[in-house]
XYZ file of C-alpha atoms in Angstrom:
568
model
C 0.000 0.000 0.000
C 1.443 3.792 -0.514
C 1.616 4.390 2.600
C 2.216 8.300 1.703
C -0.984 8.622 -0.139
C -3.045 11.576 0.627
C -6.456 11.889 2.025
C -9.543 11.228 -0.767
C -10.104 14.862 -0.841
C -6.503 15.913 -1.788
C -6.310 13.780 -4.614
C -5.821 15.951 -7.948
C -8.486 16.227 -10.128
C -7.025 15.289 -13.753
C -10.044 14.439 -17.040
C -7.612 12.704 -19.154
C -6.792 13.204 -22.776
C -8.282 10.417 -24.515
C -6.680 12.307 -27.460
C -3.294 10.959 -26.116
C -4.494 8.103 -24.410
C -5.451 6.933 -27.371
C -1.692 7.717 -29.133
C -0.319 5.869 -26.650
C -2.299 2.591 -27.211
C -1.648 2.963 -31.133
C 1.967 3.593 -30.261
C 1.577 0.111 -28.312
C 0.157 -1.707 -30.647
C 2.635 -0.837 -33.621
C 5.423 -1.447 -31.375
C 3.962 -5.200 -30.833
C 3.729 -5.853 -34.938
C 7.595 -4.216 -35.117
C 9.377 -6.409 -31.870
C 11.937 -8.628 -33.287
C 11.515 -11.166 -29.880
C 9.472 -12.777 -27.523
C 11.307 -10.947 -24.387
C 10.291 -7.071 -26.039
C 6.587 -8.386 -26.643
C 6.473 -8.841 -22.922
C 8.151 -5.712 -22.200
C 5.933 -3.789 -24.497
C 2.579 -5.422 -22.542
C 4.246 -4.320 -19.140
C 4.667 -1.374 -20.146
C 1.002 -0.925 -21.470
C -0.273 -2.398 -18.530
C 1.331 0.445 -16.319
C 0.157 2.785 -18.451
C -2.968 1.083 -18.233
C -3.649 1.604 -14.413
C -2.752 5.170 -14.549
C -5.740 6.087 -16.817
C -8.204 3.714 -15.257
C -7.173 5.765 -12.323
C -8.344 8.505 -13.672
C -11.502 7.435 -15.003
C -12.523 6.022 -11.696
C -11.902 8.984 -9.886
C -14.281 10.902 -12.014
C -17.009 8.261 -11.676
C -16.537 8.044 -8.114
C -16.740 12.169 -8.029
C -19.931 12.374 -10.262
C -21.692 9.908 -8.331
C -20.802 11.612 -5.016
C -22.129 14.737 -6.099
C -24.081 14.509 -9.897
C -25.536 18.082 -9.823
C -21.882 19.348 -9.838
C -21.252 20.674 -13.700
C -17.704 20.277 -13.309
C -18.337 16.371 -12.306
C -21.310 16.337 -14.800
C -19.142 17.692 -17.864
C -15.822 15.595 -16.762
C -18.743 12.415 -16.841
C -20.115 13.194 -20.134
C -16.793 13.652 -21.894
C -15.551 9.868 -20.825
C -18.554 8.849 -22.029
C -18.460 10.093 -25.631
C -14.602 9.527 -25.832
C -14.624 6.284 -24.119
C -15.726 4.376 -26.765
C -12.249 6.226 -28.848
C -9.877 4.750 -25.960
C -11.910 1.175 -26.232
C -10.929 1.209 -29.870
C -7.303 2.053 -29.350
C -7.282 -0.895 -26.772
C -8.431 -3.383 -28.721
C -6.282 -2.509 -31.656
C -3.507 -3.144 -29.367
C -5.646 -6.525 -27.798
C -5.387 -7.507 -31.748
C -1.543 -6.814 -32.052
C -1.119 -9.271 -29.532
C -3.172 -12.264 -31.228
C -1.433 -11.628 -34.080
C 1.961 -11.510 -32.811
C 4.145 -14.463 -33.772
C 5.276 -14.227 -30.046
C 1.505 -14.991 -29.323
C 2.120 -18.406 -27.833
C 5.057 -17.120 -25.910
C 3.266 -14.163 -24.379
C 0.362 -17.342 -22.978
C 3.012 -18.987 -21.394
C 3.937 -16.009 -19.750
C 0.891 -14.452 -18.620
C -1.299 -17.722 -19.016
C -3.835 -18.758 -21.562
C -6.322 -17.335 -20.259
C -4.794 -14.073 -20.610
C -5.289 -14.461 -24.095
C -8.644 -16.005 -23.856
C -9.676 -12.823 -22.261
C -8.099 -10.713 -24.953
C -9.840 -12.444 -27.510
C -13.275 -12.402 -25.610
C -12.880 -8.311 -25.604
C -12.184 -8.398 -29.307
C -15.795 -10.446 -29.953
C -17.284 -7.588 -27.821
C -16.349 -4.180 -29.850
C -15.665 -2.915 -33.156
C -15.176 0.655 -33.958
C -18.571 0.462 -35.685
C -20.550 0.668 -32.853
C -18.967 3.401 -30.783
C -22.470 5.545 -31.275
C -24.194 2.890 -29.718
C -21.444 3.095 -26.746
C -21.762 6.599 -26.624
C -25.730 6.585 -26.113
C -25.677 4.028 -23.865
C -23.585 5.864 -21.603
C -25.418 8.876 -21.974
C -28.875 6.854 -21.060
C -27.109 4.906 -18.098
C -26.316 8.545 -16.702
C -29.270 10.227 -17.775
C -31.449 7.259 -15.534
C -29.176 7.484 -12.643
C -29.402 11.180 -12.526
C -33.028 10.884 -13.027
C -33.119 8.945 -10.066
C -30.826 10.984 -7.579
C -32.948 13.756 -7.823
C -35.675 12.960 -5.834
C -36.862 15.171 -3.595
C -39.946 13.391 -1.776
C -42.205 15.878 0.870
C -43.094 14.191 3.682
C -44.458 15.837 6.610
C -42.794 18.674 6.796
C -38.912 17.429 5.388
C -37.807 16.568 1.892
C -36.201 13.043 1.537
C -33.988 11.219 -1.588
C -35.091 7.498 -1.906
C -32.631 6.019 -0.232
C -33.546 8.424 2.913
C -37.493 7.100 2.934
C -35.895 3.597 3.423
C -36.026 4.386 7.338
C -39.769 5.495 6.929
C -40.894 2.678 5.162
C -39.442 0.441 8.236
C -41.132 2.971 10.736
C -43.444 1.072 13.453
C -46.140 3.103 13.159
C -48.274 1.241 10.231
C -50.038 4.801 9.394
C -46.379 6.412 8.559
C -45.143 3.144 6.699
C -48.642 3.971 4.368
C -48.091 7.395 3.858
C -44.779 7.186 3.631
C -45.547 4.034 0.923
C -48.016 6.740 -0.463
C -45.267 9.652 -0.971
C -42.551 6.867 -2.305
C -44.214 5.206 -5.127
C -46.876 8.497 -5.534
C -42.852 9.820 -6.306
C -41.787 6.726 -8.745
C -45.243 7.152 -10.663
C -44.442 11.156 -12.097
C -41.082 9.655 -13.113
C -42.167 6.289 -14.229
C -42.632 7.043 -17.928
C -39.655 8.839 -18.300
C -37.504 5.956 -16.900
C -39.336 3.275 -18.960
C -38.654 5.429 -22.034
C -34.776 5.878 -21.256
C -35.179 1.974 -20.566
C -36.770 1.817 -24.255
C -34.052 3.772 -26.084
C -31.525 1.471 -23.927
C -33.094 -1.698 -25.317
C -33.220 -0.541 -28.491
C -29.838 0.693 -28.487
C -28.368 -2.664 -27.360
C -29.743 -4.498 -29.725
C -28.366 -2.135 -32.477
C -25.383 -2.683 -31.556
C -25.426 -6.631 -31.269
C -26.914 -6.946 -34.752
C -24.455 -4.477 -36.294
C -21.431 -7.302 -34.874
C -23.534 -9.984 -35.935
C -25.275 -11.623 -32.942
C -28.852 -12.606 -33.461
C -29.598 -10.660 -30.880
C -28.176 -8.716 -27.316
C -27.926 -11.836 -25.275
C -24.843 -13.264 -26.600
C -23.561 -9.887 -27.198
C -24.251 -9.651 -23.477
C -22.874 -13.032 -22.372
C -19.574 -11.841 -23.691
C -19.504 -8.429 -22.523
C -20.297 -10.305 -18.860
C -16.992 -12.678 -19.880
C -18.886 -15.387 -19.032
C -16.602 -17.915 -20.446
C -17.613 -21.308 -18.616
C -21.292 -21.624 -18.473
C -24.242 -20.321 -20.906
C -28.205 -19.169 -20.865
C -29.000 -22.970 -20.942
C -27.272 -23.534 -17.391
C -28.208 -20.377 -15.953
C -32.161 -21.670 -17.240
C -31.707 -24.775 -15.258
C -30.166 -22.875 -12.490
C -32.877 -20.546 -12.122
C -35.141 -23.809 -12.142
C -33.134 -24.960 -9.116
C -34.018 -22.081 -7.465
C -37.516 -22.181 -8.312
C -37.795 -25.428 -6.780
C -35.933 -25.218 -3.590
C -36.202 -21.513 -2.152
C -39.442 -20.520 -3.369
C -41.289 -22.408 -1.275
C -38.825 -21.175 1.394
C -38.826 -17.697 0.946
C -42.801 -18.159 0.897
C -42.733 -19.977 4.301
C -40.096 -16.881 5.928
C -42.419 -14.093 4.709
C -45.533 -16.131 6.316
C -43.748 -15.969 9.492
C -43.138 -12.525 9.177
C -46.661 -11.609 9.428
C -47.279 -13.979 11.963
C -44.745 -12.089 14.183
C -45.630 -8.737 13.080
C -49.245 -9.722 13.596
C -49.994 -8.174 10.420
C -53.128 -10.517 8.840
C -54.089 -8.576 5.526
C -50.393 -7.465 4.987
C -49.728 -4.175 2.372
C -46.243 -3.447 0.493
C -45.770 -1.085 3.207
C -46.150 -4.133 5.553
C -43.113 -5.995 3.825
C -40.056 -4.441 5.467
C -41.082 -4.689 8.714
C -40.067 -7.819 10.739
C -40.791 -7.545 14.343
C -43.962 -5.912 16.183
C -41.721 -3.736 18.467
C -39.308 -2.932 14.913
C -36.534 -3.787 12.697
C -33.148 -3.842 14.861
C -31.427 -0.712 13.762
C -27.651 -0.175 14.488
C -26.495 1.411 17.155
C -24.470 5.104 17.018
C -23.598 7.514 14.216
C -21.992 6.732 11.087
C -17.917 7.949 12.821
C -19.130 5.147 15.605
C -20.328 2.763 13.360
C -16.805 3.021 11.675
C -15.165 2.815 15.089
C -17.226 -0.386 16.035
C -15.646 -1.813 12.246
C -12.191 -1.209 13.139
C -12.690 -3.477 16.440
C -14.837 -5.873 13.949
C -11.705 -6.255 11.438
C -9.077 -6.408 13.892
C -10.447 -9.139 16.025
C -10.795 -11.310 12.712
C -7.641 -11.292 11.134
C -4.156 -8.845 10.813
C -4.978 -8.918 7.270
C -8.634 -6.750 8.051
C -7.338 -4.992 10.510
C -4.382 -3.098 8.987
C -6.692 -2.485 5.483
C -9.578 -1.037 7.274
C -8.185 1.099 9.365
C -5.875 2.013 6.518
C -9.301 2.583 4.429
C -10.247 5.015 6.902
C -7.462 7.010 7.488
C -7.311 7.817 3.613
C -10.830 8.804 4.070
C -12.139 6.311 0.889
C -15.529 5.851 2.885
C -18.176 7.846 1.834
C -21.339 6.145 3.334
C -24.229 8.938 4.192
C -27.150 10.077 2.137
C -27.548 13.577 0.538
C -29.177 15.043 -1.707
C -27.656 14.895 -5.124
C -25.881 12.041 -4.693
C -26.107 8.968 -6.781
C -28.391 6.216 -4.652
C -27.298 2.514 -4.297
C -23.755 1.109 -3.156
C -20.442 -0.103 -4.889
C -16.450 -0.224 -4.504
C -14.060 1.221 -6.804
C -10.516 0.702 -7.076
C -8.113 3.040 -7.895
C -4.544 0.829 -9.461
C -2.146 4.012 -9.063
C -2.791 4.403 -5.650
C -3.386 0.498 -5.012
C -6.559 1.686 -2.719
C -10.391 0.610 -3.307
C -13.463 3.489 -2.422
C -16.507 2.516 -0.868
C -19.507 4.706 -1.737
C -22.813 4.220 0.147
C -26.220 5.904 1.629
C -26.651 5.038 5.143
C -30.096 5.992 5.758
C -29.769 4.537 9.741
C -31.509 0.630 9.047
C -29.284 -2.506 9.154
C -28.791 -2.308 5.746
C -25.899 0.384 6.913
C -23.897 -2.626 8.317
C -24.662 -4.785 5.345
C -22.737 -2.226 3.813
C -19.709 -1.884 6.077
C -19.384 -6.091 5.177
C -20.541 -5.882 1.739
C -18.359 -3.375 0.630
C -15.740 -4.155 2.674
C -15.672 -7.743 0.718
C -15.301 -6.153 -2.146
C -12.250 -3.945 -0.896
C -10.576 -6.473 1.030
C -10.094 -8.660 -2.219
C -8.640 -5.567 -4.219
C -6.388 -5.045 -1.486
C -5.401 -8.897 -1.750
C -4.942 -8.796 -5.158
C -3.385 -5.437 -5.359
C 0.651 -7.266 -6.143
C -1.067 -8.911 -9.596
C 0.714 -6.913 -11.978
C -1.711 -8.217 -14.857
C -4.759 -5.721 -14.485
C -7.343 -8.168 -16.745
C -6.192 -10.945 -13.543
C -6.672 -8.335 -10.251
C -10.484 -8.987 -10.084
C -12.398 -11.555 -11.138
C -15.887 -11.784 -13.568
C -18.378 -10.246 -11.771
C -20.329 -13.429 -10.291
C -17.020 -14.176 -8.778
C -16.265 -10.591 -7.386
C -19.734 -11.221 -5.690
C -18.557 -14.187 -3.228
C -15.912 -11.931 -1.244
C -18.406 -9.467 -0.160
C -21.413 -12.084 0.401
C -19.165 -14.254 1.999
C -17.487 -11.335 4.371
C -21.481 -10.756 5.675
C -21.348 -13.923 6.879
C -18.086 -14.316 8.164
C -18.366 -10.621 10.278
C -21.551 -12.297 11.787
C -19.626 -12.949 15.495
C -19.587 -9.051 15.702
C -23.115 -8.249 15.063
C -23.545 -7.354 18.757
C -21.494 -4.471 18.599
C -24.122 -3.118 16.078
C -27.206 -3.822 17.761
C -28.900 -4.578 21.036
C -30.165 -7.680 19.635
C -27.658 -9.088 17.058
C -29.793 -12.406 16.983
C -32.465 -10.793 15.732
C -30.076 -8.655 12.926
C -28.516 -12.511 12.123
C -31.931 -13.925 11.509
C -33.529 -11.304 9.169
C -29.912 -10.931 7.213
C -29.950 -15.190 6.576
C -33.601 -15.423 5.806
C -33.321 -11.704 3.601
C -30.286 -13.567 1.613
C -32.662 -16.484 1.378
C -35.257 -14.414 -0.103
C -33.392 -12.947 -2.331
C -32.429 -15.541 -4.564
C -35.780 -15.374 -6.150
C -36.081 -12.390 -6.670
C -32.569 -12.143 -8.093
C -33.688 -14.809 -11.029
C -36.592 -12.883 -11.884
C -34.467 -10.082 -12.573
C -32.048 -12.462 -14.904
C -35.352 -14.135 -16.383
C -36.859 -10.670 -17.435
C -33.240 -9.829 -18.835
C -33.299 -12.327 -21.128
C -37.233 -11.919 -22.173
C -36.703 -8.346 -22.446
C -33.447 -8.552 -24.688
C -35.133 -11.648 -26.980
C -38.006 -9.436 -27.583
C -36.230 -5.981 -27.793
C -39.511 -4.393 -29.869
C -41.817 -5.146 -26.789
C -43.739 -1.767 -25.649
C -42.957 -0.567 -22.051
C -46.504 -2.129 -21.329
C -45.188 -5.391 -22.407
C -42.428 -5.458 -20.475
C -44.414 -4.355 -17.451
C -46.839 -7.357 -17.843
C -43.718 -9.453 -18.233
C -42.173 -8.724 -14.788
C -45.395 -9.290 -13.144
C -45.483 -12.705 -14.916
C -42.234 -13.512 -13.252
C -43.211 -12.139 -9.941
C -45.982 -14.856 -9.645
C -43.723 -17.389 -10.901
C -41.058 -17.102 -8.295
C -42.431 -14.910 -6.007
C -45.864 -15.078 -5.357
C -46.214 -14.125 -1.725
C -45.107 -10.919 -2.314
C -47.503 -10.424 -5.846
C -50.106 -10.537 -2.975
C -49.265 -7.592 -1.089
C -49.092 -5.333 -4.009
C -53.507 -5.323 -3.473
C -53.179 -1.416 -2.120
C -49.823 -0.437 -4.665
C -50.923 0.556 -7.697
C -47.010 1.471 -9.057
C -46.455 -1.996 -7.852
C -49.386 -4.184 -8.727
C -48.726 -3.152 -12.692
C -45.402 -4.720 -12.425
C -42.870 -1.614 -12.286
C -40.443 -2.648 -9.546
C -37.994 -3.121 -11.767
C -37.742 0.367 -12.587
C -35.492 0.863 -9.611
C -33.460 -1.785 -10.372
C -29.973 0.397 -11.585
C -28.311 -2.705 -13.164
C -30.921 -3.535 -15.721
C -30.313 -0.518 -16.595
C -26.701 0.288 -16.272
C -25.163 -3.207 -16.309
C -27.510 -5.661 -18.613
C -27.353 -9.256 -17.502
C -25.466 -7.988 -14.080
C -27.765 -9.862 -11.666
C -27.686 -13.806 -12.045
C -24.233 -12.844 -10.289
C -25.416 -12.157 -7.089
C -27.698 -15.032 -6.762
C -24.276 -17.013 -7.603
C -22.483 -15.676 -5.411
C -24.925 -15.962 -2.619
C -24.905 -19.670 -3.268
C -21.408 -19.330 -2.632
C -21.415 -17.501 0.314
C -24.075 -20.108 1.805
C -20.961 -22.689 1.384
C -18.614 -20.308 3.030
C -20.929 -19.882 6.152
C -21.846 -23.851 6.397
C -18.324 -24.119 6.683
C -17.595 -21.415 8.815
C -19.793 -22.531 11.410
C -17.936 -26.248 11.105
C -14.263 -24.986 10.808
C -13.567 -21.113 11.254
C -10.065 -21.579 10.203
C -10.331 -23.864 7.219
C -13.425 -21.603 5.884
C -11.221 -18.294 6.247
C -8.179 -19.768 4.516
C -10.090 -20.993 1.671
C -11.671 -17.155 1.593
C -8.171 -15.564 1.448
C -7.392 -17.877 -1.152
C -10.164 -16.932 -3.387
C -9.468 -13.426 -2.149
C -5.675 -13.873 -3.660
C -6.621 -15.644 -6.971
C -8.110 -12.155 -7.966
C -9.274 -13.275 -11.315
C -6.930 -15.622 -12.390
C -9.602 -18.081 -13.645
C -13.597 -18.224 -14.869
C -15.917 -18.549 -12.380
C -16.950 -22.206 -12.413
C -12.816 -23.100 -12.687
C -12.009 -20.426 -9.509
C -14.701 -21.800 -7.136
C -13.368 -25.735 -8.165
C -9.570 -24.467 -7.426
C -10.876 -23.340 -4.028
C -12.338 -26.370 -3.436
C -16.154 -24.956 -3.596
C -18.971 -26.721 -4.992
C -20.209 -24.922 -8.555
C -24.253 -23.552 -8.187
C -24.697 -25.006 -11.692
C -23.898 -28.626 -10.437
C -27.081 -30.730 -9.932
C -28.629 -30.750 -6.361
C -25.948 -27.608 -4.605
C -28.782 -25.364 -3.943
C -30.925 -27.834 -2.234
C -27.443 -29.204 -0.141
C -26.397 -25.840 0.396
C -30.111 -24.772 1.443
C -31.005 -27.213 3.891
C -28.424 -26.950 6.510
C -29.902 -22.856 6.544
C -33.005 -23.685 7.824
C -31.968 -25.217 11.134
C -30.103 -22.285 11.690
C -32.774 -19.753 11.107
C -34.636 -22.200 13.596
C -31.684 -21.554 16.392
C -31.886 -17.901 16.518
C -33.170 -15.922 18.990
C -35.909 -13.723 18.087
C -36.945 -12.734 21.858
């Protein structure tokens, strides 16, 4: 780690010339073609690889500012240039991506860096051609358009103005006649922005499927299965996957919500009745955001030397920025910035447990950056997405010994976070199910689409279909709408449900063998994304989620321990 890195808020604002970015690359690439031996061909990919970092640096940092703050014109401008120069710097890349397949040295340069280096390589080159770069260009400019869209709401409720992520407390409230109104203000909200947001989603669609035709795909799903790098399993597994779920936690999830209401005593439950899980409340964490920090750093240093130096190291560079605001971008995610070998976590604590979800979540996702920082190959520092997924489900589960220094009754937090992850597998294939429906019927009107997700609501999750009876917004099937990976990321949801799968195993086995289930999670932490996902989870020793019958194993052991909780 640089050790003499400055604070988050000293770090120099630079918008990079793609102008010269892109010179550089070409330069690169012809360079490749000229080398007379194997040894300069590797030379020449270091090289590119440094440079490499330093302008992903760059773009992150912009990102990460225009999502802190996306009414800034400064951020907003910097934004909207990467996005319609991008595409330019994409080009340059993969002319230098080409240089390398071509290279006589080719063969050399896999036994260097390791086949599926150039696997990857030639997976990116499937994915782009310079004749789609308008299609890049708009979809960028629709994927920021919807999440600005979103960020600025501005929601009156008695008295006070709230964004979304800030009526997440009130829709948890205890008082049933504030959950309703507060319901009533939320989705009366979503409605007057509705059609705008399925029209962006439209143009998106549209878009998408442009661009997949013009490379010759019969339509965006396998353009989309190789822009995920999905490289060891297809739609036909993830199908029968999906079915597994169907199947096995369905009927769970069904049985977890039941007993929800039962507790809450809540007999004709409303979608303002959903988020509440106990009569007297929710458990909410204890202490401001600086003590909830505080209470991490005693979390990550009693688990291992490895947490505790990063964390604290995290928030000494000030690379947390977890509150709600207005203007800022809503959801969660970690960044990582390769010149200054330091991830950023970005969140909107809005004062429910889902504020400690965060501080492991995130933190996942950091902690195997930070583990993989010494891989000098960027394509092998982080893994396809599914795979990034496991480090920060996993780290939920493995930070659950420290729940009580959260709440006042951390078996009641343990119990609603194992049956929410439960619950959310289903939902989490009706997202990847609509994907695919949406993207094999591109022409579909927005009312089509709409009747589609409702479809898939009743098919895998009916109990909550019938609590929609008072939600207008949510009765005609537009949940989705706030769902920012359709959106930004197309096909970026199947990965979770993986991944929680995964971090299932990972907690089975922690509460077996603490030690052998935390050295098999810093391995996967170290492997970064030296392999696919189905061959990484097999090197760790895991058992695959496509693999007939590991959801049901990996299920059942779950339920006795949502049984031994207690809820008192």
């Amino acid at each position: 780690m640089n050790k003499e890195l400055p604070v988050f808020e000293e770090w120099p604002f630079k918008v990079p010339s793609i102008k010269s970015a892109v010179k550089k690359f070409n330069g690169y690439a012809a360079a490749i073609k000229n080398a007379t031996s194997k040894e300069e061909v590797v030379k020449i990919i270091k090289k590119a690889n440094k440079y490499s970092d330093s302008i992903s640096n760059e773009f992150a940092h912009i990102e990460c500012l225009f999502t802190l703050d996306t009414k800034n014109e400064k951020y907003v401008k910097a934004q909207t240039k990467l996005n319609n120069e991008g595409p330019y710097l994409s080009e340059a890349t993969q002319e230098f991506n080409k240089a390398i397949l071509e290279s006589q040295y080719k063969d050399y340069v896999g036994e260097k860096f390791g086949t599926f280096y150039l696997q990857m390589l030639e997976n990116s080159m499937k994915g782009f051609d310079p004749k789609i770069i308008p299609e890049l260009q708009k979809e960028s400019d629709l994927s920021m358009k919807y999440n600005a869209l979103v960020a600025s709401a501005q929601i009156e409720f008695r008295g006070k103005t709230y964004n979304l992520p800030q009526m997440g407390k009130l829709l948890q409230d205890l008082d049933r006649n504030t959950r309703k109104e507060a319901s009533k203000a939320y989705y009366g909200f979503l409605e007057t922005i509705k059609d705008q947001i399925e029209d962006i989603y439209d143009q998106m669609v549209k878009v998408r499927d442009e661009m997949a035709k013009k490379l010759g795909y019969k339509n965006y799903v396998e353009l989309g299965y190789i822009r995920m790098s999905r490289y060891d399993y297809n739609p036909e597994m993830v199908a029968a996957y999906r079915e597994q779920i169907r199947e096995v936690v369905t009927p769970l999830a069904g049985k977890i919500m039941k007993a929800q209401f039962k507790r809450t005593g809540i007999k004709k439950p409303e979608v303002y009745d959903m988020s509440l899980e106990f009569v007297d409340g929710n458990p909410i964490p204890l202490g401001t955001t600086a003590e909830k920090i505080e209470k991490a750093k005693k979390m990550y240093d009693e688990l291992s030397p490895e947490t505790s130096y990063f964390f604290r190291y995290m928030a000494d560079h000030h690379v947390l920025d977890l509150e709600a605001r207005p203007g800022k971008q809503s959801g969660g995610y970690m960044t990582y910035f390769p010149k200054y070998g330091i991830p950023f976590i970005f969140s909107n604590f809005n004062g429910t447990s889902g504020d400690v979800d965060v501080l492991t979540h995130e933190f996942g996702h950091s902690f195997q950056a930070y583990m993989s920082r010494a891989i000098k190959i960027p394509e092998y520092r982080a893994p396809t997405l599914e795979s990034c997924e496991i480090h920060s489900m996993s780290m939920e589960f493995l930070a659950e010994p420290w729940m009580n220094l959260f709440f006042d009754k951390p078996e009641r937090y343990k119990y609603i976070h194992l049956a929410d992850s439960i619950s959310f597998l289903p939902y989490g294939v009706t997202v990847d199910e609509f994907q695919h429906w949406v993207y094999e019927n591109p022409n579909a009107t927005p009312a089509e689409r709409d009747a589609k997700w409702h479809e898939l609501e009743v098919k895998y999750t009916p109990y909550k279909v019938a609590c929609y009876k008072d939600c207008k917004y949510m009765a005609e099937g537009h949940r989705w709408l706030l769902q920012g990976h359709i959106f930004s990321s197309p096909f970026y949801y199947i990965d979770y449900t993986l991944a929680q799968v995964m971090a299932f195993q990972f907690f089975n086995l922690d509460r077996k063998n603490h030690k052998v289930a935390w050295n098999k999670y810093l391995k996967l932490c170290k492997m970064g994304g030296k392999y696919p996902f189905v061959t990484l989870v097999k090197k760790d020793g895991m058992k695959s989620p496509f693999d007939e019958g590991v959801v049901k194993k990996t299920i059942a052991p779950l339920v006795k321990v949502l049984k031994s909780y207690n809820l008192d």
